[in-house]
């Protein structure tokens, strides 16, 4: 069998760059693409140019990488960088030394649109933001604190930092702190008007104990915010959710148990809501049968389970609903009442539902396989509109249970 031979340059030079780009894009879509992209970049100049934008799409900014990028060799990749990640390795002393280098390289990264900070000193976050943001080019900001050492000097300092990104569209916050209280209170600060929330903000994800200050401030931009993820919502913060009237996607979980009536009208003002993800556990009964009590037989002190209150408050025709199920060894919680859910799904607010997802934890302790678990759930939802796509997946992380005293 003849060995394949390469095309002569006279022919390869006539292949449009778009063809090379398509090949490299397919390689870049693999789970572990770096090694394959590195090999592809050695094939020819055209492949190298296409590979570079994938290999250097996201770069971790450490003292070593910043020094490299500031050299002439780094100029070949600066145009490709779209996401800059800063980690705890870059401490304040390093930053003082590297600030001049950053001032040199950041203006040469015109395609940079995303900043990510992991356990970085807030002073570094503020300074990098000042150096990176030109003309509203930063659209994504992701800040993860360690929940202890990295503390903004005040809530206002945090507000000023966020407000600096005039073109911000996506904001993700996890375990961030400031010195004037866990809830972000501004009491005692004579500061006048709050810094303005970026008018371009569309998506917000807040993971911290106490979100009232952040939510109250962000609510001034409620007309532009379309997606909100609140996985650690306190009972005292529930009243802030209805302020975001233009939401299309909402993900909720609760740090402590809602009381009767807390969720009765919580989503009524959200008349544009399309997808609802409830990541608080609804508990399945023990054993292989899913014969949870209905409202008539439950011994739970609530007249209506919390999830029924929540789902009944929906005022817009949802297209997607996600619920989380789990077995629990102890504690009084609201169990899943399948008749309650079936009745709710027959109401007009769910007439346009296209997708119903369940995420199940600990399924392997009670069923032989995920397929068995799925069959049981499908049996309980017999009669579901055939146009609704039902899926059952595995919960891969632990969210709060909703306990009752």
Coordinates of C-alpha atoms in Angstrom, one line a residue:
X1 CA 0.0 0.0 0.0
X2 CA 1.4 3.4 -1.0
X3 CA 2.3 5.8 1.7
X4 CA 0.4 9.0 1.7
X5 CA 2.4 12.0 0.4
X6 CA 2.1 15.6 1.3
X7 CA 0.6 18.1 -1.0
X8 CA 3.1 20.4 -2.8
X9 CA 3.3 24.0 -1.5
X10 CA 1.8 25.2 -4.7
X11 CA -1.5 23.5 -3.8
X12 CA -1.5 24.0 0.0
X13 CA -1.0 27.7 -0.5
X14 CA -4.3 27.8 -2.3
X15 CA -6.3 26.3 0.5
X16 CA -8.3 29.0 2.2
X17 CA -7.3 29.9 5.8
X18 CA -10.9 29.2 6.8
X19 CA -10.4 25.5 6.1
X20 CA -7.4 25.4 8.4
X21 CA -9.4 27.3 11.0
X22 CA -12.2 24.7 10.8
X23 CA -9.7 21.8 11.3
X24 CA -8.1 23.5 14.3
X25 CA -11.5 24.4 15.8
X26 CA -12.4 20.7 15.8
X27 CA -9.2 19.8 17.6
X28 CA -9.7 22.7 20.0
X29 CA -13.1 21.3 20.9
X30 CA -11.6 18.1 22.4
X31 CA -11.6 17.5 26.1
X32 CA -7.8 17.6 26.4
X33 CA -6.8 19.7 23.3
X34 CA -3.5 21.3 24.4
X35 CA -1.1 18.5 23.2
X36 CA -2.9 18.0 19.9
X37 CA -3.0 21.7 19.3
X38 CA 0.7 21.9 20.1
X39 CA 1.4 19.2 17.5
X40 CA -0.9 20.9 14.9
X41 CA 0.9 24.2 15.4
X42 CA 4.1 22.6 14.0
X43 CA 2.6 21.4 10.7
X44 CA 2.8 24.7 8.9
X45 CA 2.6 28.5 9.4
X46 CA -1.2 28.5 8.6
X47 CA -1.9 25.8 11.2
X48 CA 0.3 27.5 13.7
X49 CA -1.6 30.8 13.3
X50 CA -4.9 29.0 13.9
X51 CA -3.7 26.9 16.8
X52 CA -2.2 29.9 18.6
X53 CA -5.7 31.4 19.3
X54 CA -6.8 28.2 21.0
X55 CA -3.6 27.4 22.9
X56 CA -3.3 30.9 24.3
X57 CA -7.0 31.7 24.6
X58 CA -6.7 31.5 28.5
X59 CA -3.5 32.3 30.3
X60 CA -2.6 32.2 34.0
X61 CA -0.8 35.3 34.9
X62 CA 2.0 34.4 37.3
X63 CA 5.3 36.2 37.8
X64 CA 6.9 33.8 35.3
X65 CA 4.2 34.2 32.6
X66 CA 4.0 38.0 32.9
X67 CA 7.8 38.2 32.5
X68 CA 7.6 36.0 29.4
X69 CA 4.8 38.1 27.9
X70 CA 6.7 41.3 28.4
X71 CA 9.5 40.0 26.3
X72 CA 9.6 40.1 22.5
X73 CA 8.7 36.4 22.3
X74 CA 5.5 37.1 24.1
X75 CA 4.3 39.5 21.5
X76 CA 3.3 36.6 19.2
X77 CA 0.7 35.4 21.6
X78 CA -0.7 38.6 23.1
X79 CA -3.3 39.0 20.4
X80 CA -4.6 35.5 21.2
X81 CA -5.3 36.0 24.9
X82 CA -9.0 36.4 25.7
X83 CA -9.1 35.3 29.3
X84 CA -6.5 36.3 32.0
X85 CA -6.4 34.3 35.2
X86 CA -4.8 35.6 38.3
X87 CA -4.1 33.3 41.2
X88 CA -2.9 33.5 44.8
X89 CA 0.7 33.0 43.7
X90 CA 0.7 36.6 42.5
X91 CA 1.0 38.3 45.9
X92 CA 1.2 42.1 46.7
X93 CA 5.0 42.1 46.7
X94 CA 5.1 40.4 43.3
X95 CA 2.6 42.8 41.9
X96 CA 4.6 45.9 42.9
X97 CA 7.5 44.4 41.0
X98 CA 5.4 43.4 38.0
X99 CA 3.1 46.3 37.7
X100 CA 5.3 48.1 35.1
X101 CA 5.4 44.9 33.0
X102 CA 1.6 44.6 33.2
X103 CA 1.2 48.2 32.1
X104 CA 3.3 47.3 29.1
X105 CA 1.6 44.1 28.0
X106 CA -2.1 44.7 28.8
X107 CA -2.6 47.4 26.1
X108 CA -1.2 44.9 23.6
X109 CA -4.1 42.4 24.3
X110 CA -7.0 43.9 22.3
X111 CA -9.0 40.7 22.5
X112 CA -8.9 40.4 26.3
X113 CA -12.5 40.3 27.5
X114 CA -12.4 38.1 30.7
X115 CA -10.7 38.4 34.0
X116 CA -10.6 35.7 36.7
X117 CA -9.2 36.1 40.2
X118 CA -8.7 33.2 42.5
X119 CA -7.8 34.0 46.2
X120 CA -6.1 37.2 45.1
X121 CA -5.6 40.3 47.3
X122 CA -8.4 42.8 46.6
X123 CA -5.8 45.5 46.0
X124 CA -4.4 43.4 43.1
X125 CA -8.0 42.9 41.7
X126 CA -8.6 46.6 41.8
X127 CA -5.2 47.5 40.2
X128 CA -5.4 44.8 37.5
X129 CA -8.9 46.0 36.7
X130 CA -7.7 49.6 36.3
X131 CA -4.9 48.4 34.0
X132 CA -7.0 46.0 31.9
X133 CA -10.2 48.0 31.4
X134 CA -10.1 50.3 28.4
X135 CA -13.3 51.2 26.5
X136 CA -15.5 48.6 28.2
X137 CA -13.7 45.6 26.7
X138 CA -13.9 43.4 29.9
X139 CA -17.3 41.6 29.7
X140 CA -16.7 38.8 32.2
X141 CA -15.4 39.1 35.8
X142 CA -15.0 36.1 38.1
X143 CA -13.7 36.6 41.7
X144 CA -13.2 33.7 44.1
X145 CA -12.0 34.5 47.6
X146 CA -10.7 32.2 50.3
X147 CA -13.4 33.3 52.7
X148 CA -10.9 34.6 55.2
X149 CA -7.8 36.5 54.3
X150 CA -8.8 38.4 51.1
X151 CA -11.0 41.2 52.4
X152 CA -12.0 44.4 50.6
X153 CA -11.5 47.5 52.8
X154 CA -15.3 48.2 52.6
X155 CA -18.4 47.3 50.7
X156 CA -18.0 50.6 48.8
X157 CA -14.5 49.6 47.7
X158 CA -16.0 46.5 46.3
X159 CA -18.7 48.5 44.5
X160 CA -16.2 50.9 43.0
X161 CA -14.2 48.0 41.7
X162 CA -17.2 46.4 39.9
X163 CA -18.5 49.7 38.7
X164 CA -15.1 50.3 37.0
X165 CA -16.0 47.7 34.3
X166 CA -18.3 49.7 32.2
X167 CA -19.0 46.9 29.7
X168 CA -19.4 44.1 32.2
X169 CA -22.0 41.5 31.2
X170 CA -21.2 38.5 33.5
X171 CA -20.3 38.8 37.2
X172 CA -19.4 35.7 39.3
X173 CA -18.6 36.1 43.0
X174 CA -17.6 33.4 45.5
X175 CA -16.5 33.8 49.2
X176 CA -15.7 37.5 49.0
X177 CA -15.6 39.6 52.1
X178 CA -15.3 43.2 53.2
X179 CA -14.5 44.8 56.5
X180 CA -17.9 46.5 57.1
X181 CA -19.9 43.4 57.7
X182 CA -20.9 40.1 56.1
X183 CA -24.0 41.5 54.6
X184 CA -22.5 44.5 53.0
X185 CA -24.0 47.1 55.2
X186 CA -23.1 50.7 54.5
X187 CA -24.1 51.9 57.9
X188 CA -21.9 54.6 59.3
X189 CA -20.3 55.5 56.0
X190 CA -20.9 59.0 54.7
X191 CA -20.4 58.2 51.1
X192 CA -23.3 59.7 49.2
X193 CA -24.7 57.8 46.2
X194 CA -23.6 54.3 45.5
X195 CA -21.4 53.7 42.5
X196 CA -23.5 52.8 39.4
X197 CA -23.9 49.2 38.5
X198 CA -22.7 48.6 34.9
X199 CA -25.7 49.1 32.6
X200 CA -24.5 46.2 30.4
X201 CA -24.8 43.6 33.2
X202 CA -26.8 40.5 32.2
X203 CA -25.7 37.6 34.4
X204 CA -24.9 37.4 38.1
X205 CA -23.8 34.5 40.2
X206 CA -23.3 35.1 43.9
X207 CA -22.0 32.5 46.3
X208 CA -21.5 33.8 49.8
X209 CA -23.0 33.9 53.3
X210 CA -25.1 37.1 53.2
X211 CA -26.0 38.6 49.8
X212 CA -28.4 41.3 50.8
X213 CA -26.1 44.2 50.3
X214 CA -25.0 43.0 46.9
X215 CA -28.5 42.1 45.7
X216 CA -29.9 45.5 46.9
X217 CA -27.2 47.3 45.0
X218 CA -27.6 45.2 41.9
X219 CA -31.3 45.6 41.9
X220 CA -30.8 49.1 40.5
X221 CA -29.9 47.4 37.2
X222 CA -32.7 44.8 37.5
X223 CA -34.1 45.8 34.1
X224 CA -30.9 44.6 32.4
X225 CA -30.1 41.5 34.4
X226 CA -31.5 38.3 32.8
X227 CA -29.8 35.6 34.7
X228 CA -29.4 35.2 38.5
X229 CA -27.8 32.3 40.4
X230 CA -28.2 32.4 44.2
X231 CA -27.1 29.1 45.8
X232 CA -26.8 30.3 49.4
X233 CA -29.9 32.5 49.9
X234 CA -30.8 33.3 53.5
X235 CA -34.5 33.5 54.5
X236 CA -34.0 37.2 55.3
X237 CA -33.0 37.8 51.7
X238 CA -35.9 36.1 50.0
X239 CA -37.8 39.4 49.6
X240 CA -35.0 40.7 47.3
X241 CA -35.5 38.1 44.6
X242 CA -38.8 39.7 43.3
X243 CA -36.9 43.0 42.6
X244 CA -35.3 41.3 39.5
X245 CA -38.4 41.5 37.4
X246 CA -36.7 40.9 34.0
X247 CA -35.1 37.6 34.8
X248 CA -35.2 34.9 32.2
X249 CA -33.1 32.3 34.1
X250 CA -33.0 31.8 37.9
X251 CA -31.2 29.3 40.0
X252 CA -32.1 29.2 43.7
X253 CA -31.1 27.3 46.8
X254 CA -31.6 28.2 50.5
X255 CA -29.1 28.4 53.3
X256 CA -31.9 28.1 55.9
X257 CA -35.5 26.8 55.6
X258 CA -38.2 29.1 54.2
X259 CA -41.2 29.4 56.5
X260 CA -44.8 29.0 55.4
X261 CA -45.7 31.8 53.1
X262 CA -42.1 32.9 52.4
X263 CA -42.2 31.6 48.8
X264 CA -45.9 32.1 48.1
X265 CA -45.4 35.0 45.7
X266 CA -41.7 35.2 45.3
X267 CA -41.7 34.7 41.5
X268 CA -44.9 36.5 40.7
X269 CA -43.2 39.7 39.6
X270 CA -40.7 37.8 37.3
X271 CA -43.0 37.8 34.3
X272 CA -40.2 37.0 31.8
X273 CA -38.9 33.9 33.5
X274 CA -38.1 31.0 31.1
X275 CA -36.0 28.6 33.1
X276 CA -36.0 27.8 36.8
X277 CA -33.4 25.7 38.5
X278 CA -34.1 24.7 42.1
X279 CA -30.8 23.3 43.6
X280 CA -32.2 22.8 47.1
X281 CA -32.9 19.1 47.8
X282 CA -36.4 17.7 47.7
X283 CA -36.1 14.5 49.7
X284 CA -37.2 11.1 48.4
X285 CA -38.6 8.5 50.8
X286 CA -36.5 5.5 51.8
X287 CA -36.5 2.3 49.8
X288 CA -37.0 1.6 46.1
X289 CA -40.6 2.7 45.9
X290 CA -41.4 6.4 45.4
X291 CA -44.6 6.6 47.4
X292 CA -44.0 9.9 49.1
X293 CA -47.0 11.3 51.0
X294 CA -49.3 13.8 49.4
X295 CA -50.7 16.9 51.0
X296 CA -53.4 14.8 52.5
X297 CA -51.1 12.3 54.2
X298 CA -48.0 14.2 55.0
X299 CA -47.0 14.7 58.7
X300 CA -44.9 17.7 57.8
X301 CA -45.8 20.8 59.8
X302 CA -46.1 22.8 56.6
X303 CA -49.5 23.0 55.1
X304 CA -47.8 23.2 51.7
X305 CA -44.3 22.0 51.0
X306 CA -41.8 24.8 50.2
X307 CA -41.2 23.6 46.6
X308 CA -45.0 23.7 46.0
X309 CA -45.1 27.3 47.2
X310 CA -42.2 28.2 45.0
X311 CA -43.5 26.5 41.8
X312 CA -47.0 27.9 42.4
X313 CA -45.6 31.4 42.4
X314 CA -44.4 31.2 38.8
X315 CA -46.3 33.7 36.7
X316 CA -44.7 33.2 33.3
X317 CA -44.8 30.2 31.0
X318 CA -41.6 28.3 31.8
X319 CA -39.8 26.4 29.1
X320 CA -37.4 24.5 31.4
X321 CA -37.6 23.4 35.1
X322 CA -34.8 21.6 37.0
X323 CA -35.3 20.0 40.4
X324 CA -32.9 18.3 42.7
X325 CA -33.8 15.1 44.6
X326 CA -31.9 13.2 47.3
X327 CA -32.3 10.7 50.1
X328 CA -31.3 11.9 53.5
X329 CA -30.6 9.8 56.6
X330 CA -32.1 12.1 59.2
X331 CA -33.9 15.4 59.8
X332 CA -37.4 16.7 59.1
X333 CA -37.6 18.0 55.5
X334 CA -40.3 18.4 52.9
X335 CA -40.5 15.1 51.0
X336 CA -41.4 14.9 47.3
X337 CA -45.1 14.6 46.8
X338 CA -45.5 13.4 43.2
X339 CA -49.2 14.1 43.1
X340 CA -48.5 17.7 44.0
X341 CA -45.9 18.0 41.2
X342 CA -48.2 16.3 38.7
X343 CA -51.0 18.7 39.5
X344 CA -48.7 21.7 39.2
X345 CA -47.4 20.6 35.9
X346 CA -51.0 20.5 34.5
X347 CA -51.5 24.2 35.3
X348 CA -51.3 27.0 32.6
X349 CA -48.0 28.2 33.9
X350 CA -46.4 25.0 32.8
X351 CA -48.3 24.6 29.5
X352 CA -45.3 25.6 27.4
X353 CA -42.8 23.4 29.4
X354 CA -40.3 21.8 27.0
X355 CA -37.8 20.3 29.4
X356 CA -38.0 18.8 33.0
X357 CA -34.7 17.8 34.6
X358 CA -34.1 15.9 37.8
X359 CA -30.7 15.7 39.4
X360 CA -30.5 12.8 41.9
X361 CA -28.0 12.3 44.6
X362 CA -27.1 9.0 46.3
X363 CA -29.2 7.1 43.7
X364 CA -26.8 4.1 43.8
X365 CA -27.6 3.5 47.5
X366 CA -31.3 2.7 46.6
X367 CA -31.3 1.6 43.0
X368 CA -29.2 -0.9 41.1
X369 CA -28.5 1.7 38.4
X370 CA -29.3 5.2 37.2
X371 CA -31.7 3.6 34.7
X372 CA -33.7 2.1 37.5
X373 CA -33.9 5.4 39.2
X374 CA -35.0 7.1 36.0
X375 CA -37.7 4.5 35.4
X376 CA -39.1 5.0 38.9
X377 CA -39.3 8.8 38.4
X378 CA -40.9 8.4 35.0
X379 CA -43.5 6.0 36.5
X380 CA -44.4 8.6 39.1
X381 CA -44.9 11.2 36.3
X382 CA -47.0 9.0 34.1
X383 CA -49.3 11.2 32.1
X384 CA -46.8 14.0 31.7
X385 CA -47.3 15.9 28.4
X386 CA -45.4 13.9 25.8
X387 CA -44.0 17.1 24.4
X388 CA -42.0 17.6 27.6
X389 CA -38.5 16.1 27.5
X390 CA -37.8 14.4 30.8
X391 CA -34.2 13.8 31.9
X392 CA -32.7 12.3 35.0
X393 CA -29.0 13.0 35.9
X394 CA -26.6 12.6 38.7
X395 CA -26.1 15.4 41.2
X396 CA -22.3 16.0 41.3
X397 CA -22.1 18.4 44.2
X398 CA -23.8 18.9 47.6
X399 CA -26.2 21.8 48.1
X400 CA -28.0 22.8 51.2
X401 CA -30.9 20.7 52.5
X402 CA -33.9 22.6 53.6
X403 CA -34.4 21.6 57.2
X404 CA -37.2 22.5 59.5
X405 CA -37.1 23.1 63.2

